[in-house]
PDB file of C-alpha atoms and ligand atoms in Angstrom:
ATOM      1  CA  MET A1027     -18.746   1.634  -1.954  1.00 94.00           C
ATOM      2  CA  LYS A1028     -17.104   4.363   0.069  1.00 97.00           C
ATOM      3  CA  LEU A1029     -14.752   3.127   2.816  1.00 97.00           C
ATOM      4  CA  THR A1030     -13.601   6.553   3.988  1.00 98.00           C
ATOM      5  CA  ASP A1031     -14.061  10.119   2.683  1.00 98.00           C
ATOM      6  CA  HIS A1032     -11.591   9.711  -0.188  1.00 98.00           C
ATOM      7  CA  PHE A1033     -11.233   5.954  -0.703  1.00 98.00           C
ATOM      8  CA  THR A1034     -13.611   3.405  -2.168  1.00 98.00           C
ATOM      9  CA  LEU A1035     -13.731  -0.373  -2.011  1.00 97.00           C
ATOM     10  CA  GLU A1036     -13.487  -0.387  -5.826  1.00 96.00           C
ATOM     11  CA  GLU A1037     -10.111   1.370  -5.887  1.00 96.00           C
ATOM     12  CA  MET A1038      -8.824  -0.783  -3.018  1.00 97.00           C
ATOM     13  CA  THR A1039      -9.647  -3.991  -4.912  1.00 97.00           C
ATOM     14  CA  VAL A1040      -8.815  -2.860  -8.455  1.00 91.00           C
ATOM     15  CA  SER A1041      -6.647  -5.207 -10.500  1.00 89.00           C
ATOM     16  CA  VAL A1042      -5.867  -5.430 -14.186  1.00 86.00           C
ATOM     17  CA  SER A1043      -4.901  -9.078 -13.759  1.00 89.00           C
ATOM     18  CA  ALA A1044      -7.967 -10.374 -11.864  1.00 92.00           C
ATOM     19  CA  PRO A1045     -10.550  -9.985 -14.659  1.00 90.00           C
ATOM     20  CA  ARG A1046      -8.025 -11.017 -17.305  1.00 92.00           C
ATOM     21  CA  LEU A1047      -7.265 -14.234 -15.405  1.00 92.00           C
ATOM     22  CA  GLY A1048     -10.826 -14.750 -14.215  1.00 94.00           C
ATOM     23  CA  ILE A1049      -9.751 -14.517 -10.572  1.00 94.00           C
ATOM     24  CA  GLU A1050     -12.077 -13.424  -7.800  1.00 91.00           C
ATOM     25  CA  ASN A1051     -10.817 -10.444  -5.778  1.00 95.00           C
ATOM     26  CA  THR A1052     -13.536  -9.913  -3.201  1.00 95.00           C
ATOM     27  CA  PRO A1053     -12.257  -9.404   0.346  1.00 96.00           C
ATOM     28  CA  SER A1054     -13.591 -11.436   3.269  1.00 95.00           C
ATOM     29  CA  SER A1055     -15.333  -9.470   6.009  1.00 96.00           C
ATOM     30  CA  HIS A1056     -12.108  -9.639   8.026  1.00 96.00           C
ATOM     31  CA  ALA A1057     -10.066  -8.237   5.119  1.00 97.00           C
ATOM     32  CA  LEU A1058     -12.738  -5.604   4.598  1.00 97.00           C
ATOM     33  CA  GLY A1059     -12.313  -4.497   8.205  1.00 97.00           C
ATOM     34  CA  ASN A1060      -8.583  -4.246   7.607  1.00 98.00           C
ATOM     35  CA  LEU A1061      -9.144  -2.217   4.434  1.00 98.00           C
ATOM     36  CA  LEU A1062     -11.207   0.215   6.437  1.00 98.00           C
ATOM     37  CA  ARG A1063      -8.325   0.603   8.876  1.00 98.00           C
ATOM     38  CA  LEU A1064      -5.880   0.962   5.974  1.00 98.00           C
ATOM     39  CA  CYS A1065      -7.997   3.638   4.272  1.00 98.00           C
ATOM     40  CA  THR A1066      -8.293   5.541   7.548  1.00 98.00           C
ATOM     41  CA  PHE A1067      -4.504   5.502   7.618  1.00 98.00           C
ATOM     42  CA  LEU A1068      -4.295   6.575   3.960  1.00 98.00           C
ATOM     43  CA  GLU A1069      -6.506   9.555   4.801  1.00 98.00           C
ATOM     44  CA  GLN A1070      -3.671  10.659   7.097  1.00 98.00           C
ATOM     45  CA  VAL A1071      -1.176  10.224   4.259  1.00 98.00           C
ATOM     46  CA  ARG A1072      -3.500  12.300   2.074  1.00 98.00           C
ATOM     47  CA  SER A1073      -3.528  15.062   4.697  1.00 98.00           C
ATOM     48  CA  LEU A1074       0.250  14.847   5.004  1.00 98.00           C
ATOM     49  CA  VAL A1075       0.858  15.355   1.278  1.00 97.00           C
ATOM     50  CA  GLY A1076      -2.098  17.718   0.794  1.00 96.00           C
ATOM     51  CA  GLY A1077      -3.614  15.935  -2.183  1.00 95.00           C
ATOM     52  CA  PRO A1078      -4.870  12.760  -3.777  1.00 97.00           C
ATOM     53  CA  VAL A1079      -3.287   9.383  -3.150  1.00 98.00           C
ATOM     54  CA  LEU A1080      -3.554   7.202  -6.261  1.00 97.00           C
ATOM     55  CA  ILE A1081      -3.790   3.497  -5.431  1.00 97.00           C
ATOM     56  CA  SER A1082      -2.322   1.035  -7.916  1.00 94.00           C
ATOM     57  CA  SER A1083      -2.842  -2.034  -5.744  1.00 94.00           C
ATOM     58  CA  GLY A1084      -4.623  -2.604  -2.445  1.00 96.00           C
ATOM     59  CA  TYR A1085      -6.314  -5.868  -1.517  1.00 97.00           C
ATOM     60  CA  ARG A1086      -5.223  -9.019  -3.348  1.00 96.00           C
ATOM     61  CA  SER A1087      -6.985 -12.329  -2.808  1.00 95.00           C
ATOM     62  CA  PRO A1088      -4.524 -15.162  -2.185  1.00 92.00           C
ATOM     63  CA  ALA A1089      -5.285 -16.517  -5.689  1.00 92.00           C
ATOM     64  CA  LEU A1090      -4.610 -13.147  -7.310  1.00 93.00           C
ATOM     65  CA  ASN A1091      -1.501 -12.564  -5.228  1.00 93.00           C
ATOM     66  CA  GLY A1092      -0.127 -15.936  -6.341  1.00 92.00           C
ATOM     67  CA  ALA A1093      -0.913 -15.147  -9.972  1.00 91.00           C
ATOM     68  CA  VAL A1094       0.932 -11.804  -9.861  1.00 88.00           C
ATOM     69  CA  GLY A1095       3.925 -13.299  -8.039  1.00 87.00           C
ATOM     70  CA  GLY A1096       3.374 -11.489  -4.731  1.00 84.00           C
ATOM     71  CA  SER A1097       5.133 -12.809  -1.631  1.00 84.00           C
ATOM     72  CA  THR A1098       3.178 -15.478   0.264  1.00 83.00           C
ATOM     73  CA  ASN A1099       2.987 -13.429   3.447  1.00 86.00           C
ATOM     74  CA  SER A1100       1.943 -10.286   1.595  1.00 93.00           C
ATOM     75  CA  ALA A1101       0.039  -7.779   3.710  1.00 96.00           C
ATOM     76  CA  HIS A1102      -1.934  -7.089   0.501  1.00 96.00           C
ATOM     77  CA  CYS A1103      -3.729 -10.435   1.085  1.00 96.00           C
ATOM     78  CA  LYS A1104      -4.910  -9.274   4.509  1.00 97.00           C
ATOM     79  CA  GLY A1105      -6.134  -5.915   3.215  1.00 97.00           C
ATOM     80  CA  LEU A1106      -3.347  -4.236   5.181  1.00 98.00           C
ATOM     81  CA  ALA A1107      -1.145  -2.893   2.360  1.00 97.00           C
ATOM     82  CA  ALA A1108      -1.429  -0.479  -0.531  1.00 97.00           C
ATOM     83  CA  ASP A1109       0.850   0.564  -3.374  1.00 97.00           C
ATOM     84  CA  PHE A1110       0.389   4.171  -4.411  1.00 98.00           C
ATOM     85  CA  ILE A1111       1.783   7.357  -5.864  1.00 98.00           C
ATOM     86  CA  VAL A1112       0.953  11.012  -5.347  1.00 98.00           C
ATOM     87  CA  PRO A1113       0.927  13.492  -8.238  1.00 95.00           C
ATOM     88  CA  ASN A1114       3.635  16.174  -8.036  1.00 93.00           C
ATOM     89  CA  LEU A1115       5.887  14.132  -5.766  1.00 97.00           C
ATOM     90  CA  THR A1116       8.395  11.561  -6.930  1.00 98.00           C
ATOM     91  CA  PRO A1117       7.910   8.182  -5.245  1.00 98.00           C
ATOM     92  CA  LYS A1118      11.075   8.872  -3.259  1.00 98.00           C
ATOM     93  CA  GLN A1119       9.832  12.293  -2.082  1.00 98.00           C
ATOM     94  CA  LEU A1120       6.558  10.642  -1.092  1.00 98.00           C
ATOM     95  CA  ALA A1121       8.309   7.874   0.839  1.00 98.00           C
ATOM     96  CA  GLN A1122      10.555  10.472   2.512  1.00 98.00           C
ATOM     97  CA  ALA A1123       7.551  12.567   3.555  1.00 98.00           C
ATOM     98  CA  ILE A1124       5.928   9.532   5.186  1.00 98.00           C
ATOM     99  CA  ALA A1125       9.201   8.437   6.801  1.00 98.00           C
ATOM    100  CA  ASP A1126       9.692  11.961   8.229  1.00 98.00           C
ATOM    101  CA  SER A1127       6.129  12.099   9.577  1.00 98.00           C
ATOM    102  CA  PRO A1128       4.998  10.735  12.941  1.00 97.00           C
ATOM    103  CA  LEU A1129       2.660   8.261  11.171  1.00 97.00           C
ATOM    104  CA  GLU A1130       2.704   4.767  12.635  1.00 97.00           C
ATOM    105  CA  PHE A1131       3.056   2.076   9.978  1.00 98.00           C
ATOM    106  CA  ASP A1132       4.504  -1.399   9.851  1.00 98.00           C
ATOM    107  CA  GLN A1133       6.434  -1.216   6.591  1.00 98.00           C
ATOM    108  CA  LEU A1134       7.213   1.514   4.102  1.00 98.00           C
ATOM    109  CA  ILE A1135       8.973   0.365   0.937  1.00 98.00           C
ATOM    110  CA  LEU A1136      10.140   2.499  -1.967  1.00 98.00           C
ATOM    111  CA  GLU A1137       9.693   0.016  -4.824  1.00 97.00           C
ATOM    112  CA  TYR A1138      11.723   0.380  -8.014  1.00 96.00           C
ATOM    113  CA  ASP A1139      11.477   4.201  -7.715  1.00 97.00           C
ATOM    114  CA  LYS A1140       7.998   3.763  -9.189  1.00 97.00           C
ATOM    115  CA  TRP A1141       5.615   3.589  -6.233  1.00 98.00           C
ATOM    116  CA  VAL A1142       5.416   3.374  -2.459  1.00 98.00           C
ATOM    117  CA  HIS A1143       4.239   0.232  -0.654  1.00 97.00           C
ATOM    118  CA  LEU A1144       2.802   0.940   2.750  1.00 98.00           C
ATOM    119  CA  ALA A1145       1.624  -1.731   5.156  1.00 98.00           C
ATOM    120  CA  LEU A1146      -0.008  -1.934   8.556  1.00 98.00           C
ATOM    121  CA  ALA A1147       0.063  -5.112  10.645  1.00 97.00           C
ATOM    122  CA  ASP A1148      -2.075  -7.179  12.981  1.00 93.00           C
ATOM    123  CA  GLY A1149       0.618  -7.000  15.646  1.00 93.00           C
ATOM    124  CA  PRO A1150       3.053  -4.276  16.737  1.00 96.00           C
ATOM    125  CA  LEU A1151       3.943  -1.734  14.043  1.00 97.00           C
ATOM    126  CA  ARG A1152       7.658  -1.963  13.237  1.00 97.00           C
ATOM    127  CA  ARG A1153       7.998   1.293  11.266  1.00 98.00           C
ATOM    128  CA  GLU A1154      10.426  -0.532   9.002  1.00 98.00           C
ATOM    129  CA  ILE A1155      11.691   1.514   6.024  1.00 98.00           C
ATOM    130  CA  LEU A1156      13.153  -0.218   2.969  1.00 98.00           C
ATOM    131  CA  THR A1157      14.038   0.342  -0.666  1.00 98.00           C
ATOM    132  CA  ILE A1158      13.974  -2.279  -3.403  1.00 97.00           C
ATOM    133  CA  ARG A1159      15.406  -1.923  -6.889  1.00 95.00           C
ATOM    134  CA  LYS A1160      16.034  -4.376  -9.687  1.00 93.00           C
ATOM    135  CA  GLY A1161      18.985  -6.517  -8.727  1.00 94.00           C
ATOM    136  CA  THR A1162      19.477  -5.073  -5.230  1.00 92.00           C
ATOM    137  CA  GLY A1163      16.935  -6.952  -3.140  1.00 93.00           C
ATOM    138  CA  TYR A1164      15.701  -5.058  -0.065  1.00 96.00           C
ATOM    139  CA  LEU A1165      17.973  -2.281   1.189  1.00 98.00           C
ATOM    140  CA  SER A1166      17.615  -0.639   4.577  1.00 98.00           C
ATOM    141  CA  GLY A1167      16.226   2.923   4.572  1.00 98.00           C
ATOM    142  CA  LEU A1168      15.420   5.155   1.597  1.00 98.00           C
ATOM    143  CA  VAL A1169      18.409   5.034  -0.698  1.00 95.00           C
TER     144      VAL A1169
HETATM  145 ZN1   ZN B2393       2.758  -3.577  -2.277  1.00 70.81          ZN
END
């Protein structure tokens, strides 16, 4: 099912762990509404970088999130966060491009130099920018 021009519900709910663990990963109608908002935002990211945005993780049901060790307050569980990469940009270049843009987000995290986590929020958008690496915990900014 298409959510926006370039994003489908299937790619926003994909998980290698869910079928393996027999865990349901179907969003509620509220989470689905959030995913629609998130994909509308990701369309702007797509325009910014001029090419495809490859999602590695979008929505995670609370059960799935627990199984993969996600944080309890994860925006992924609300359908408000996605992890992604873009071909031809390093994750850091991608994060920098989003940070330098006027896009309004809640949290942008460069994770392990492997992908970018981008989240919206129910409340005010903080435009918080962080980096996490093995052993460092969260660091302020893109470092
Ligand atoms: Zn994430």
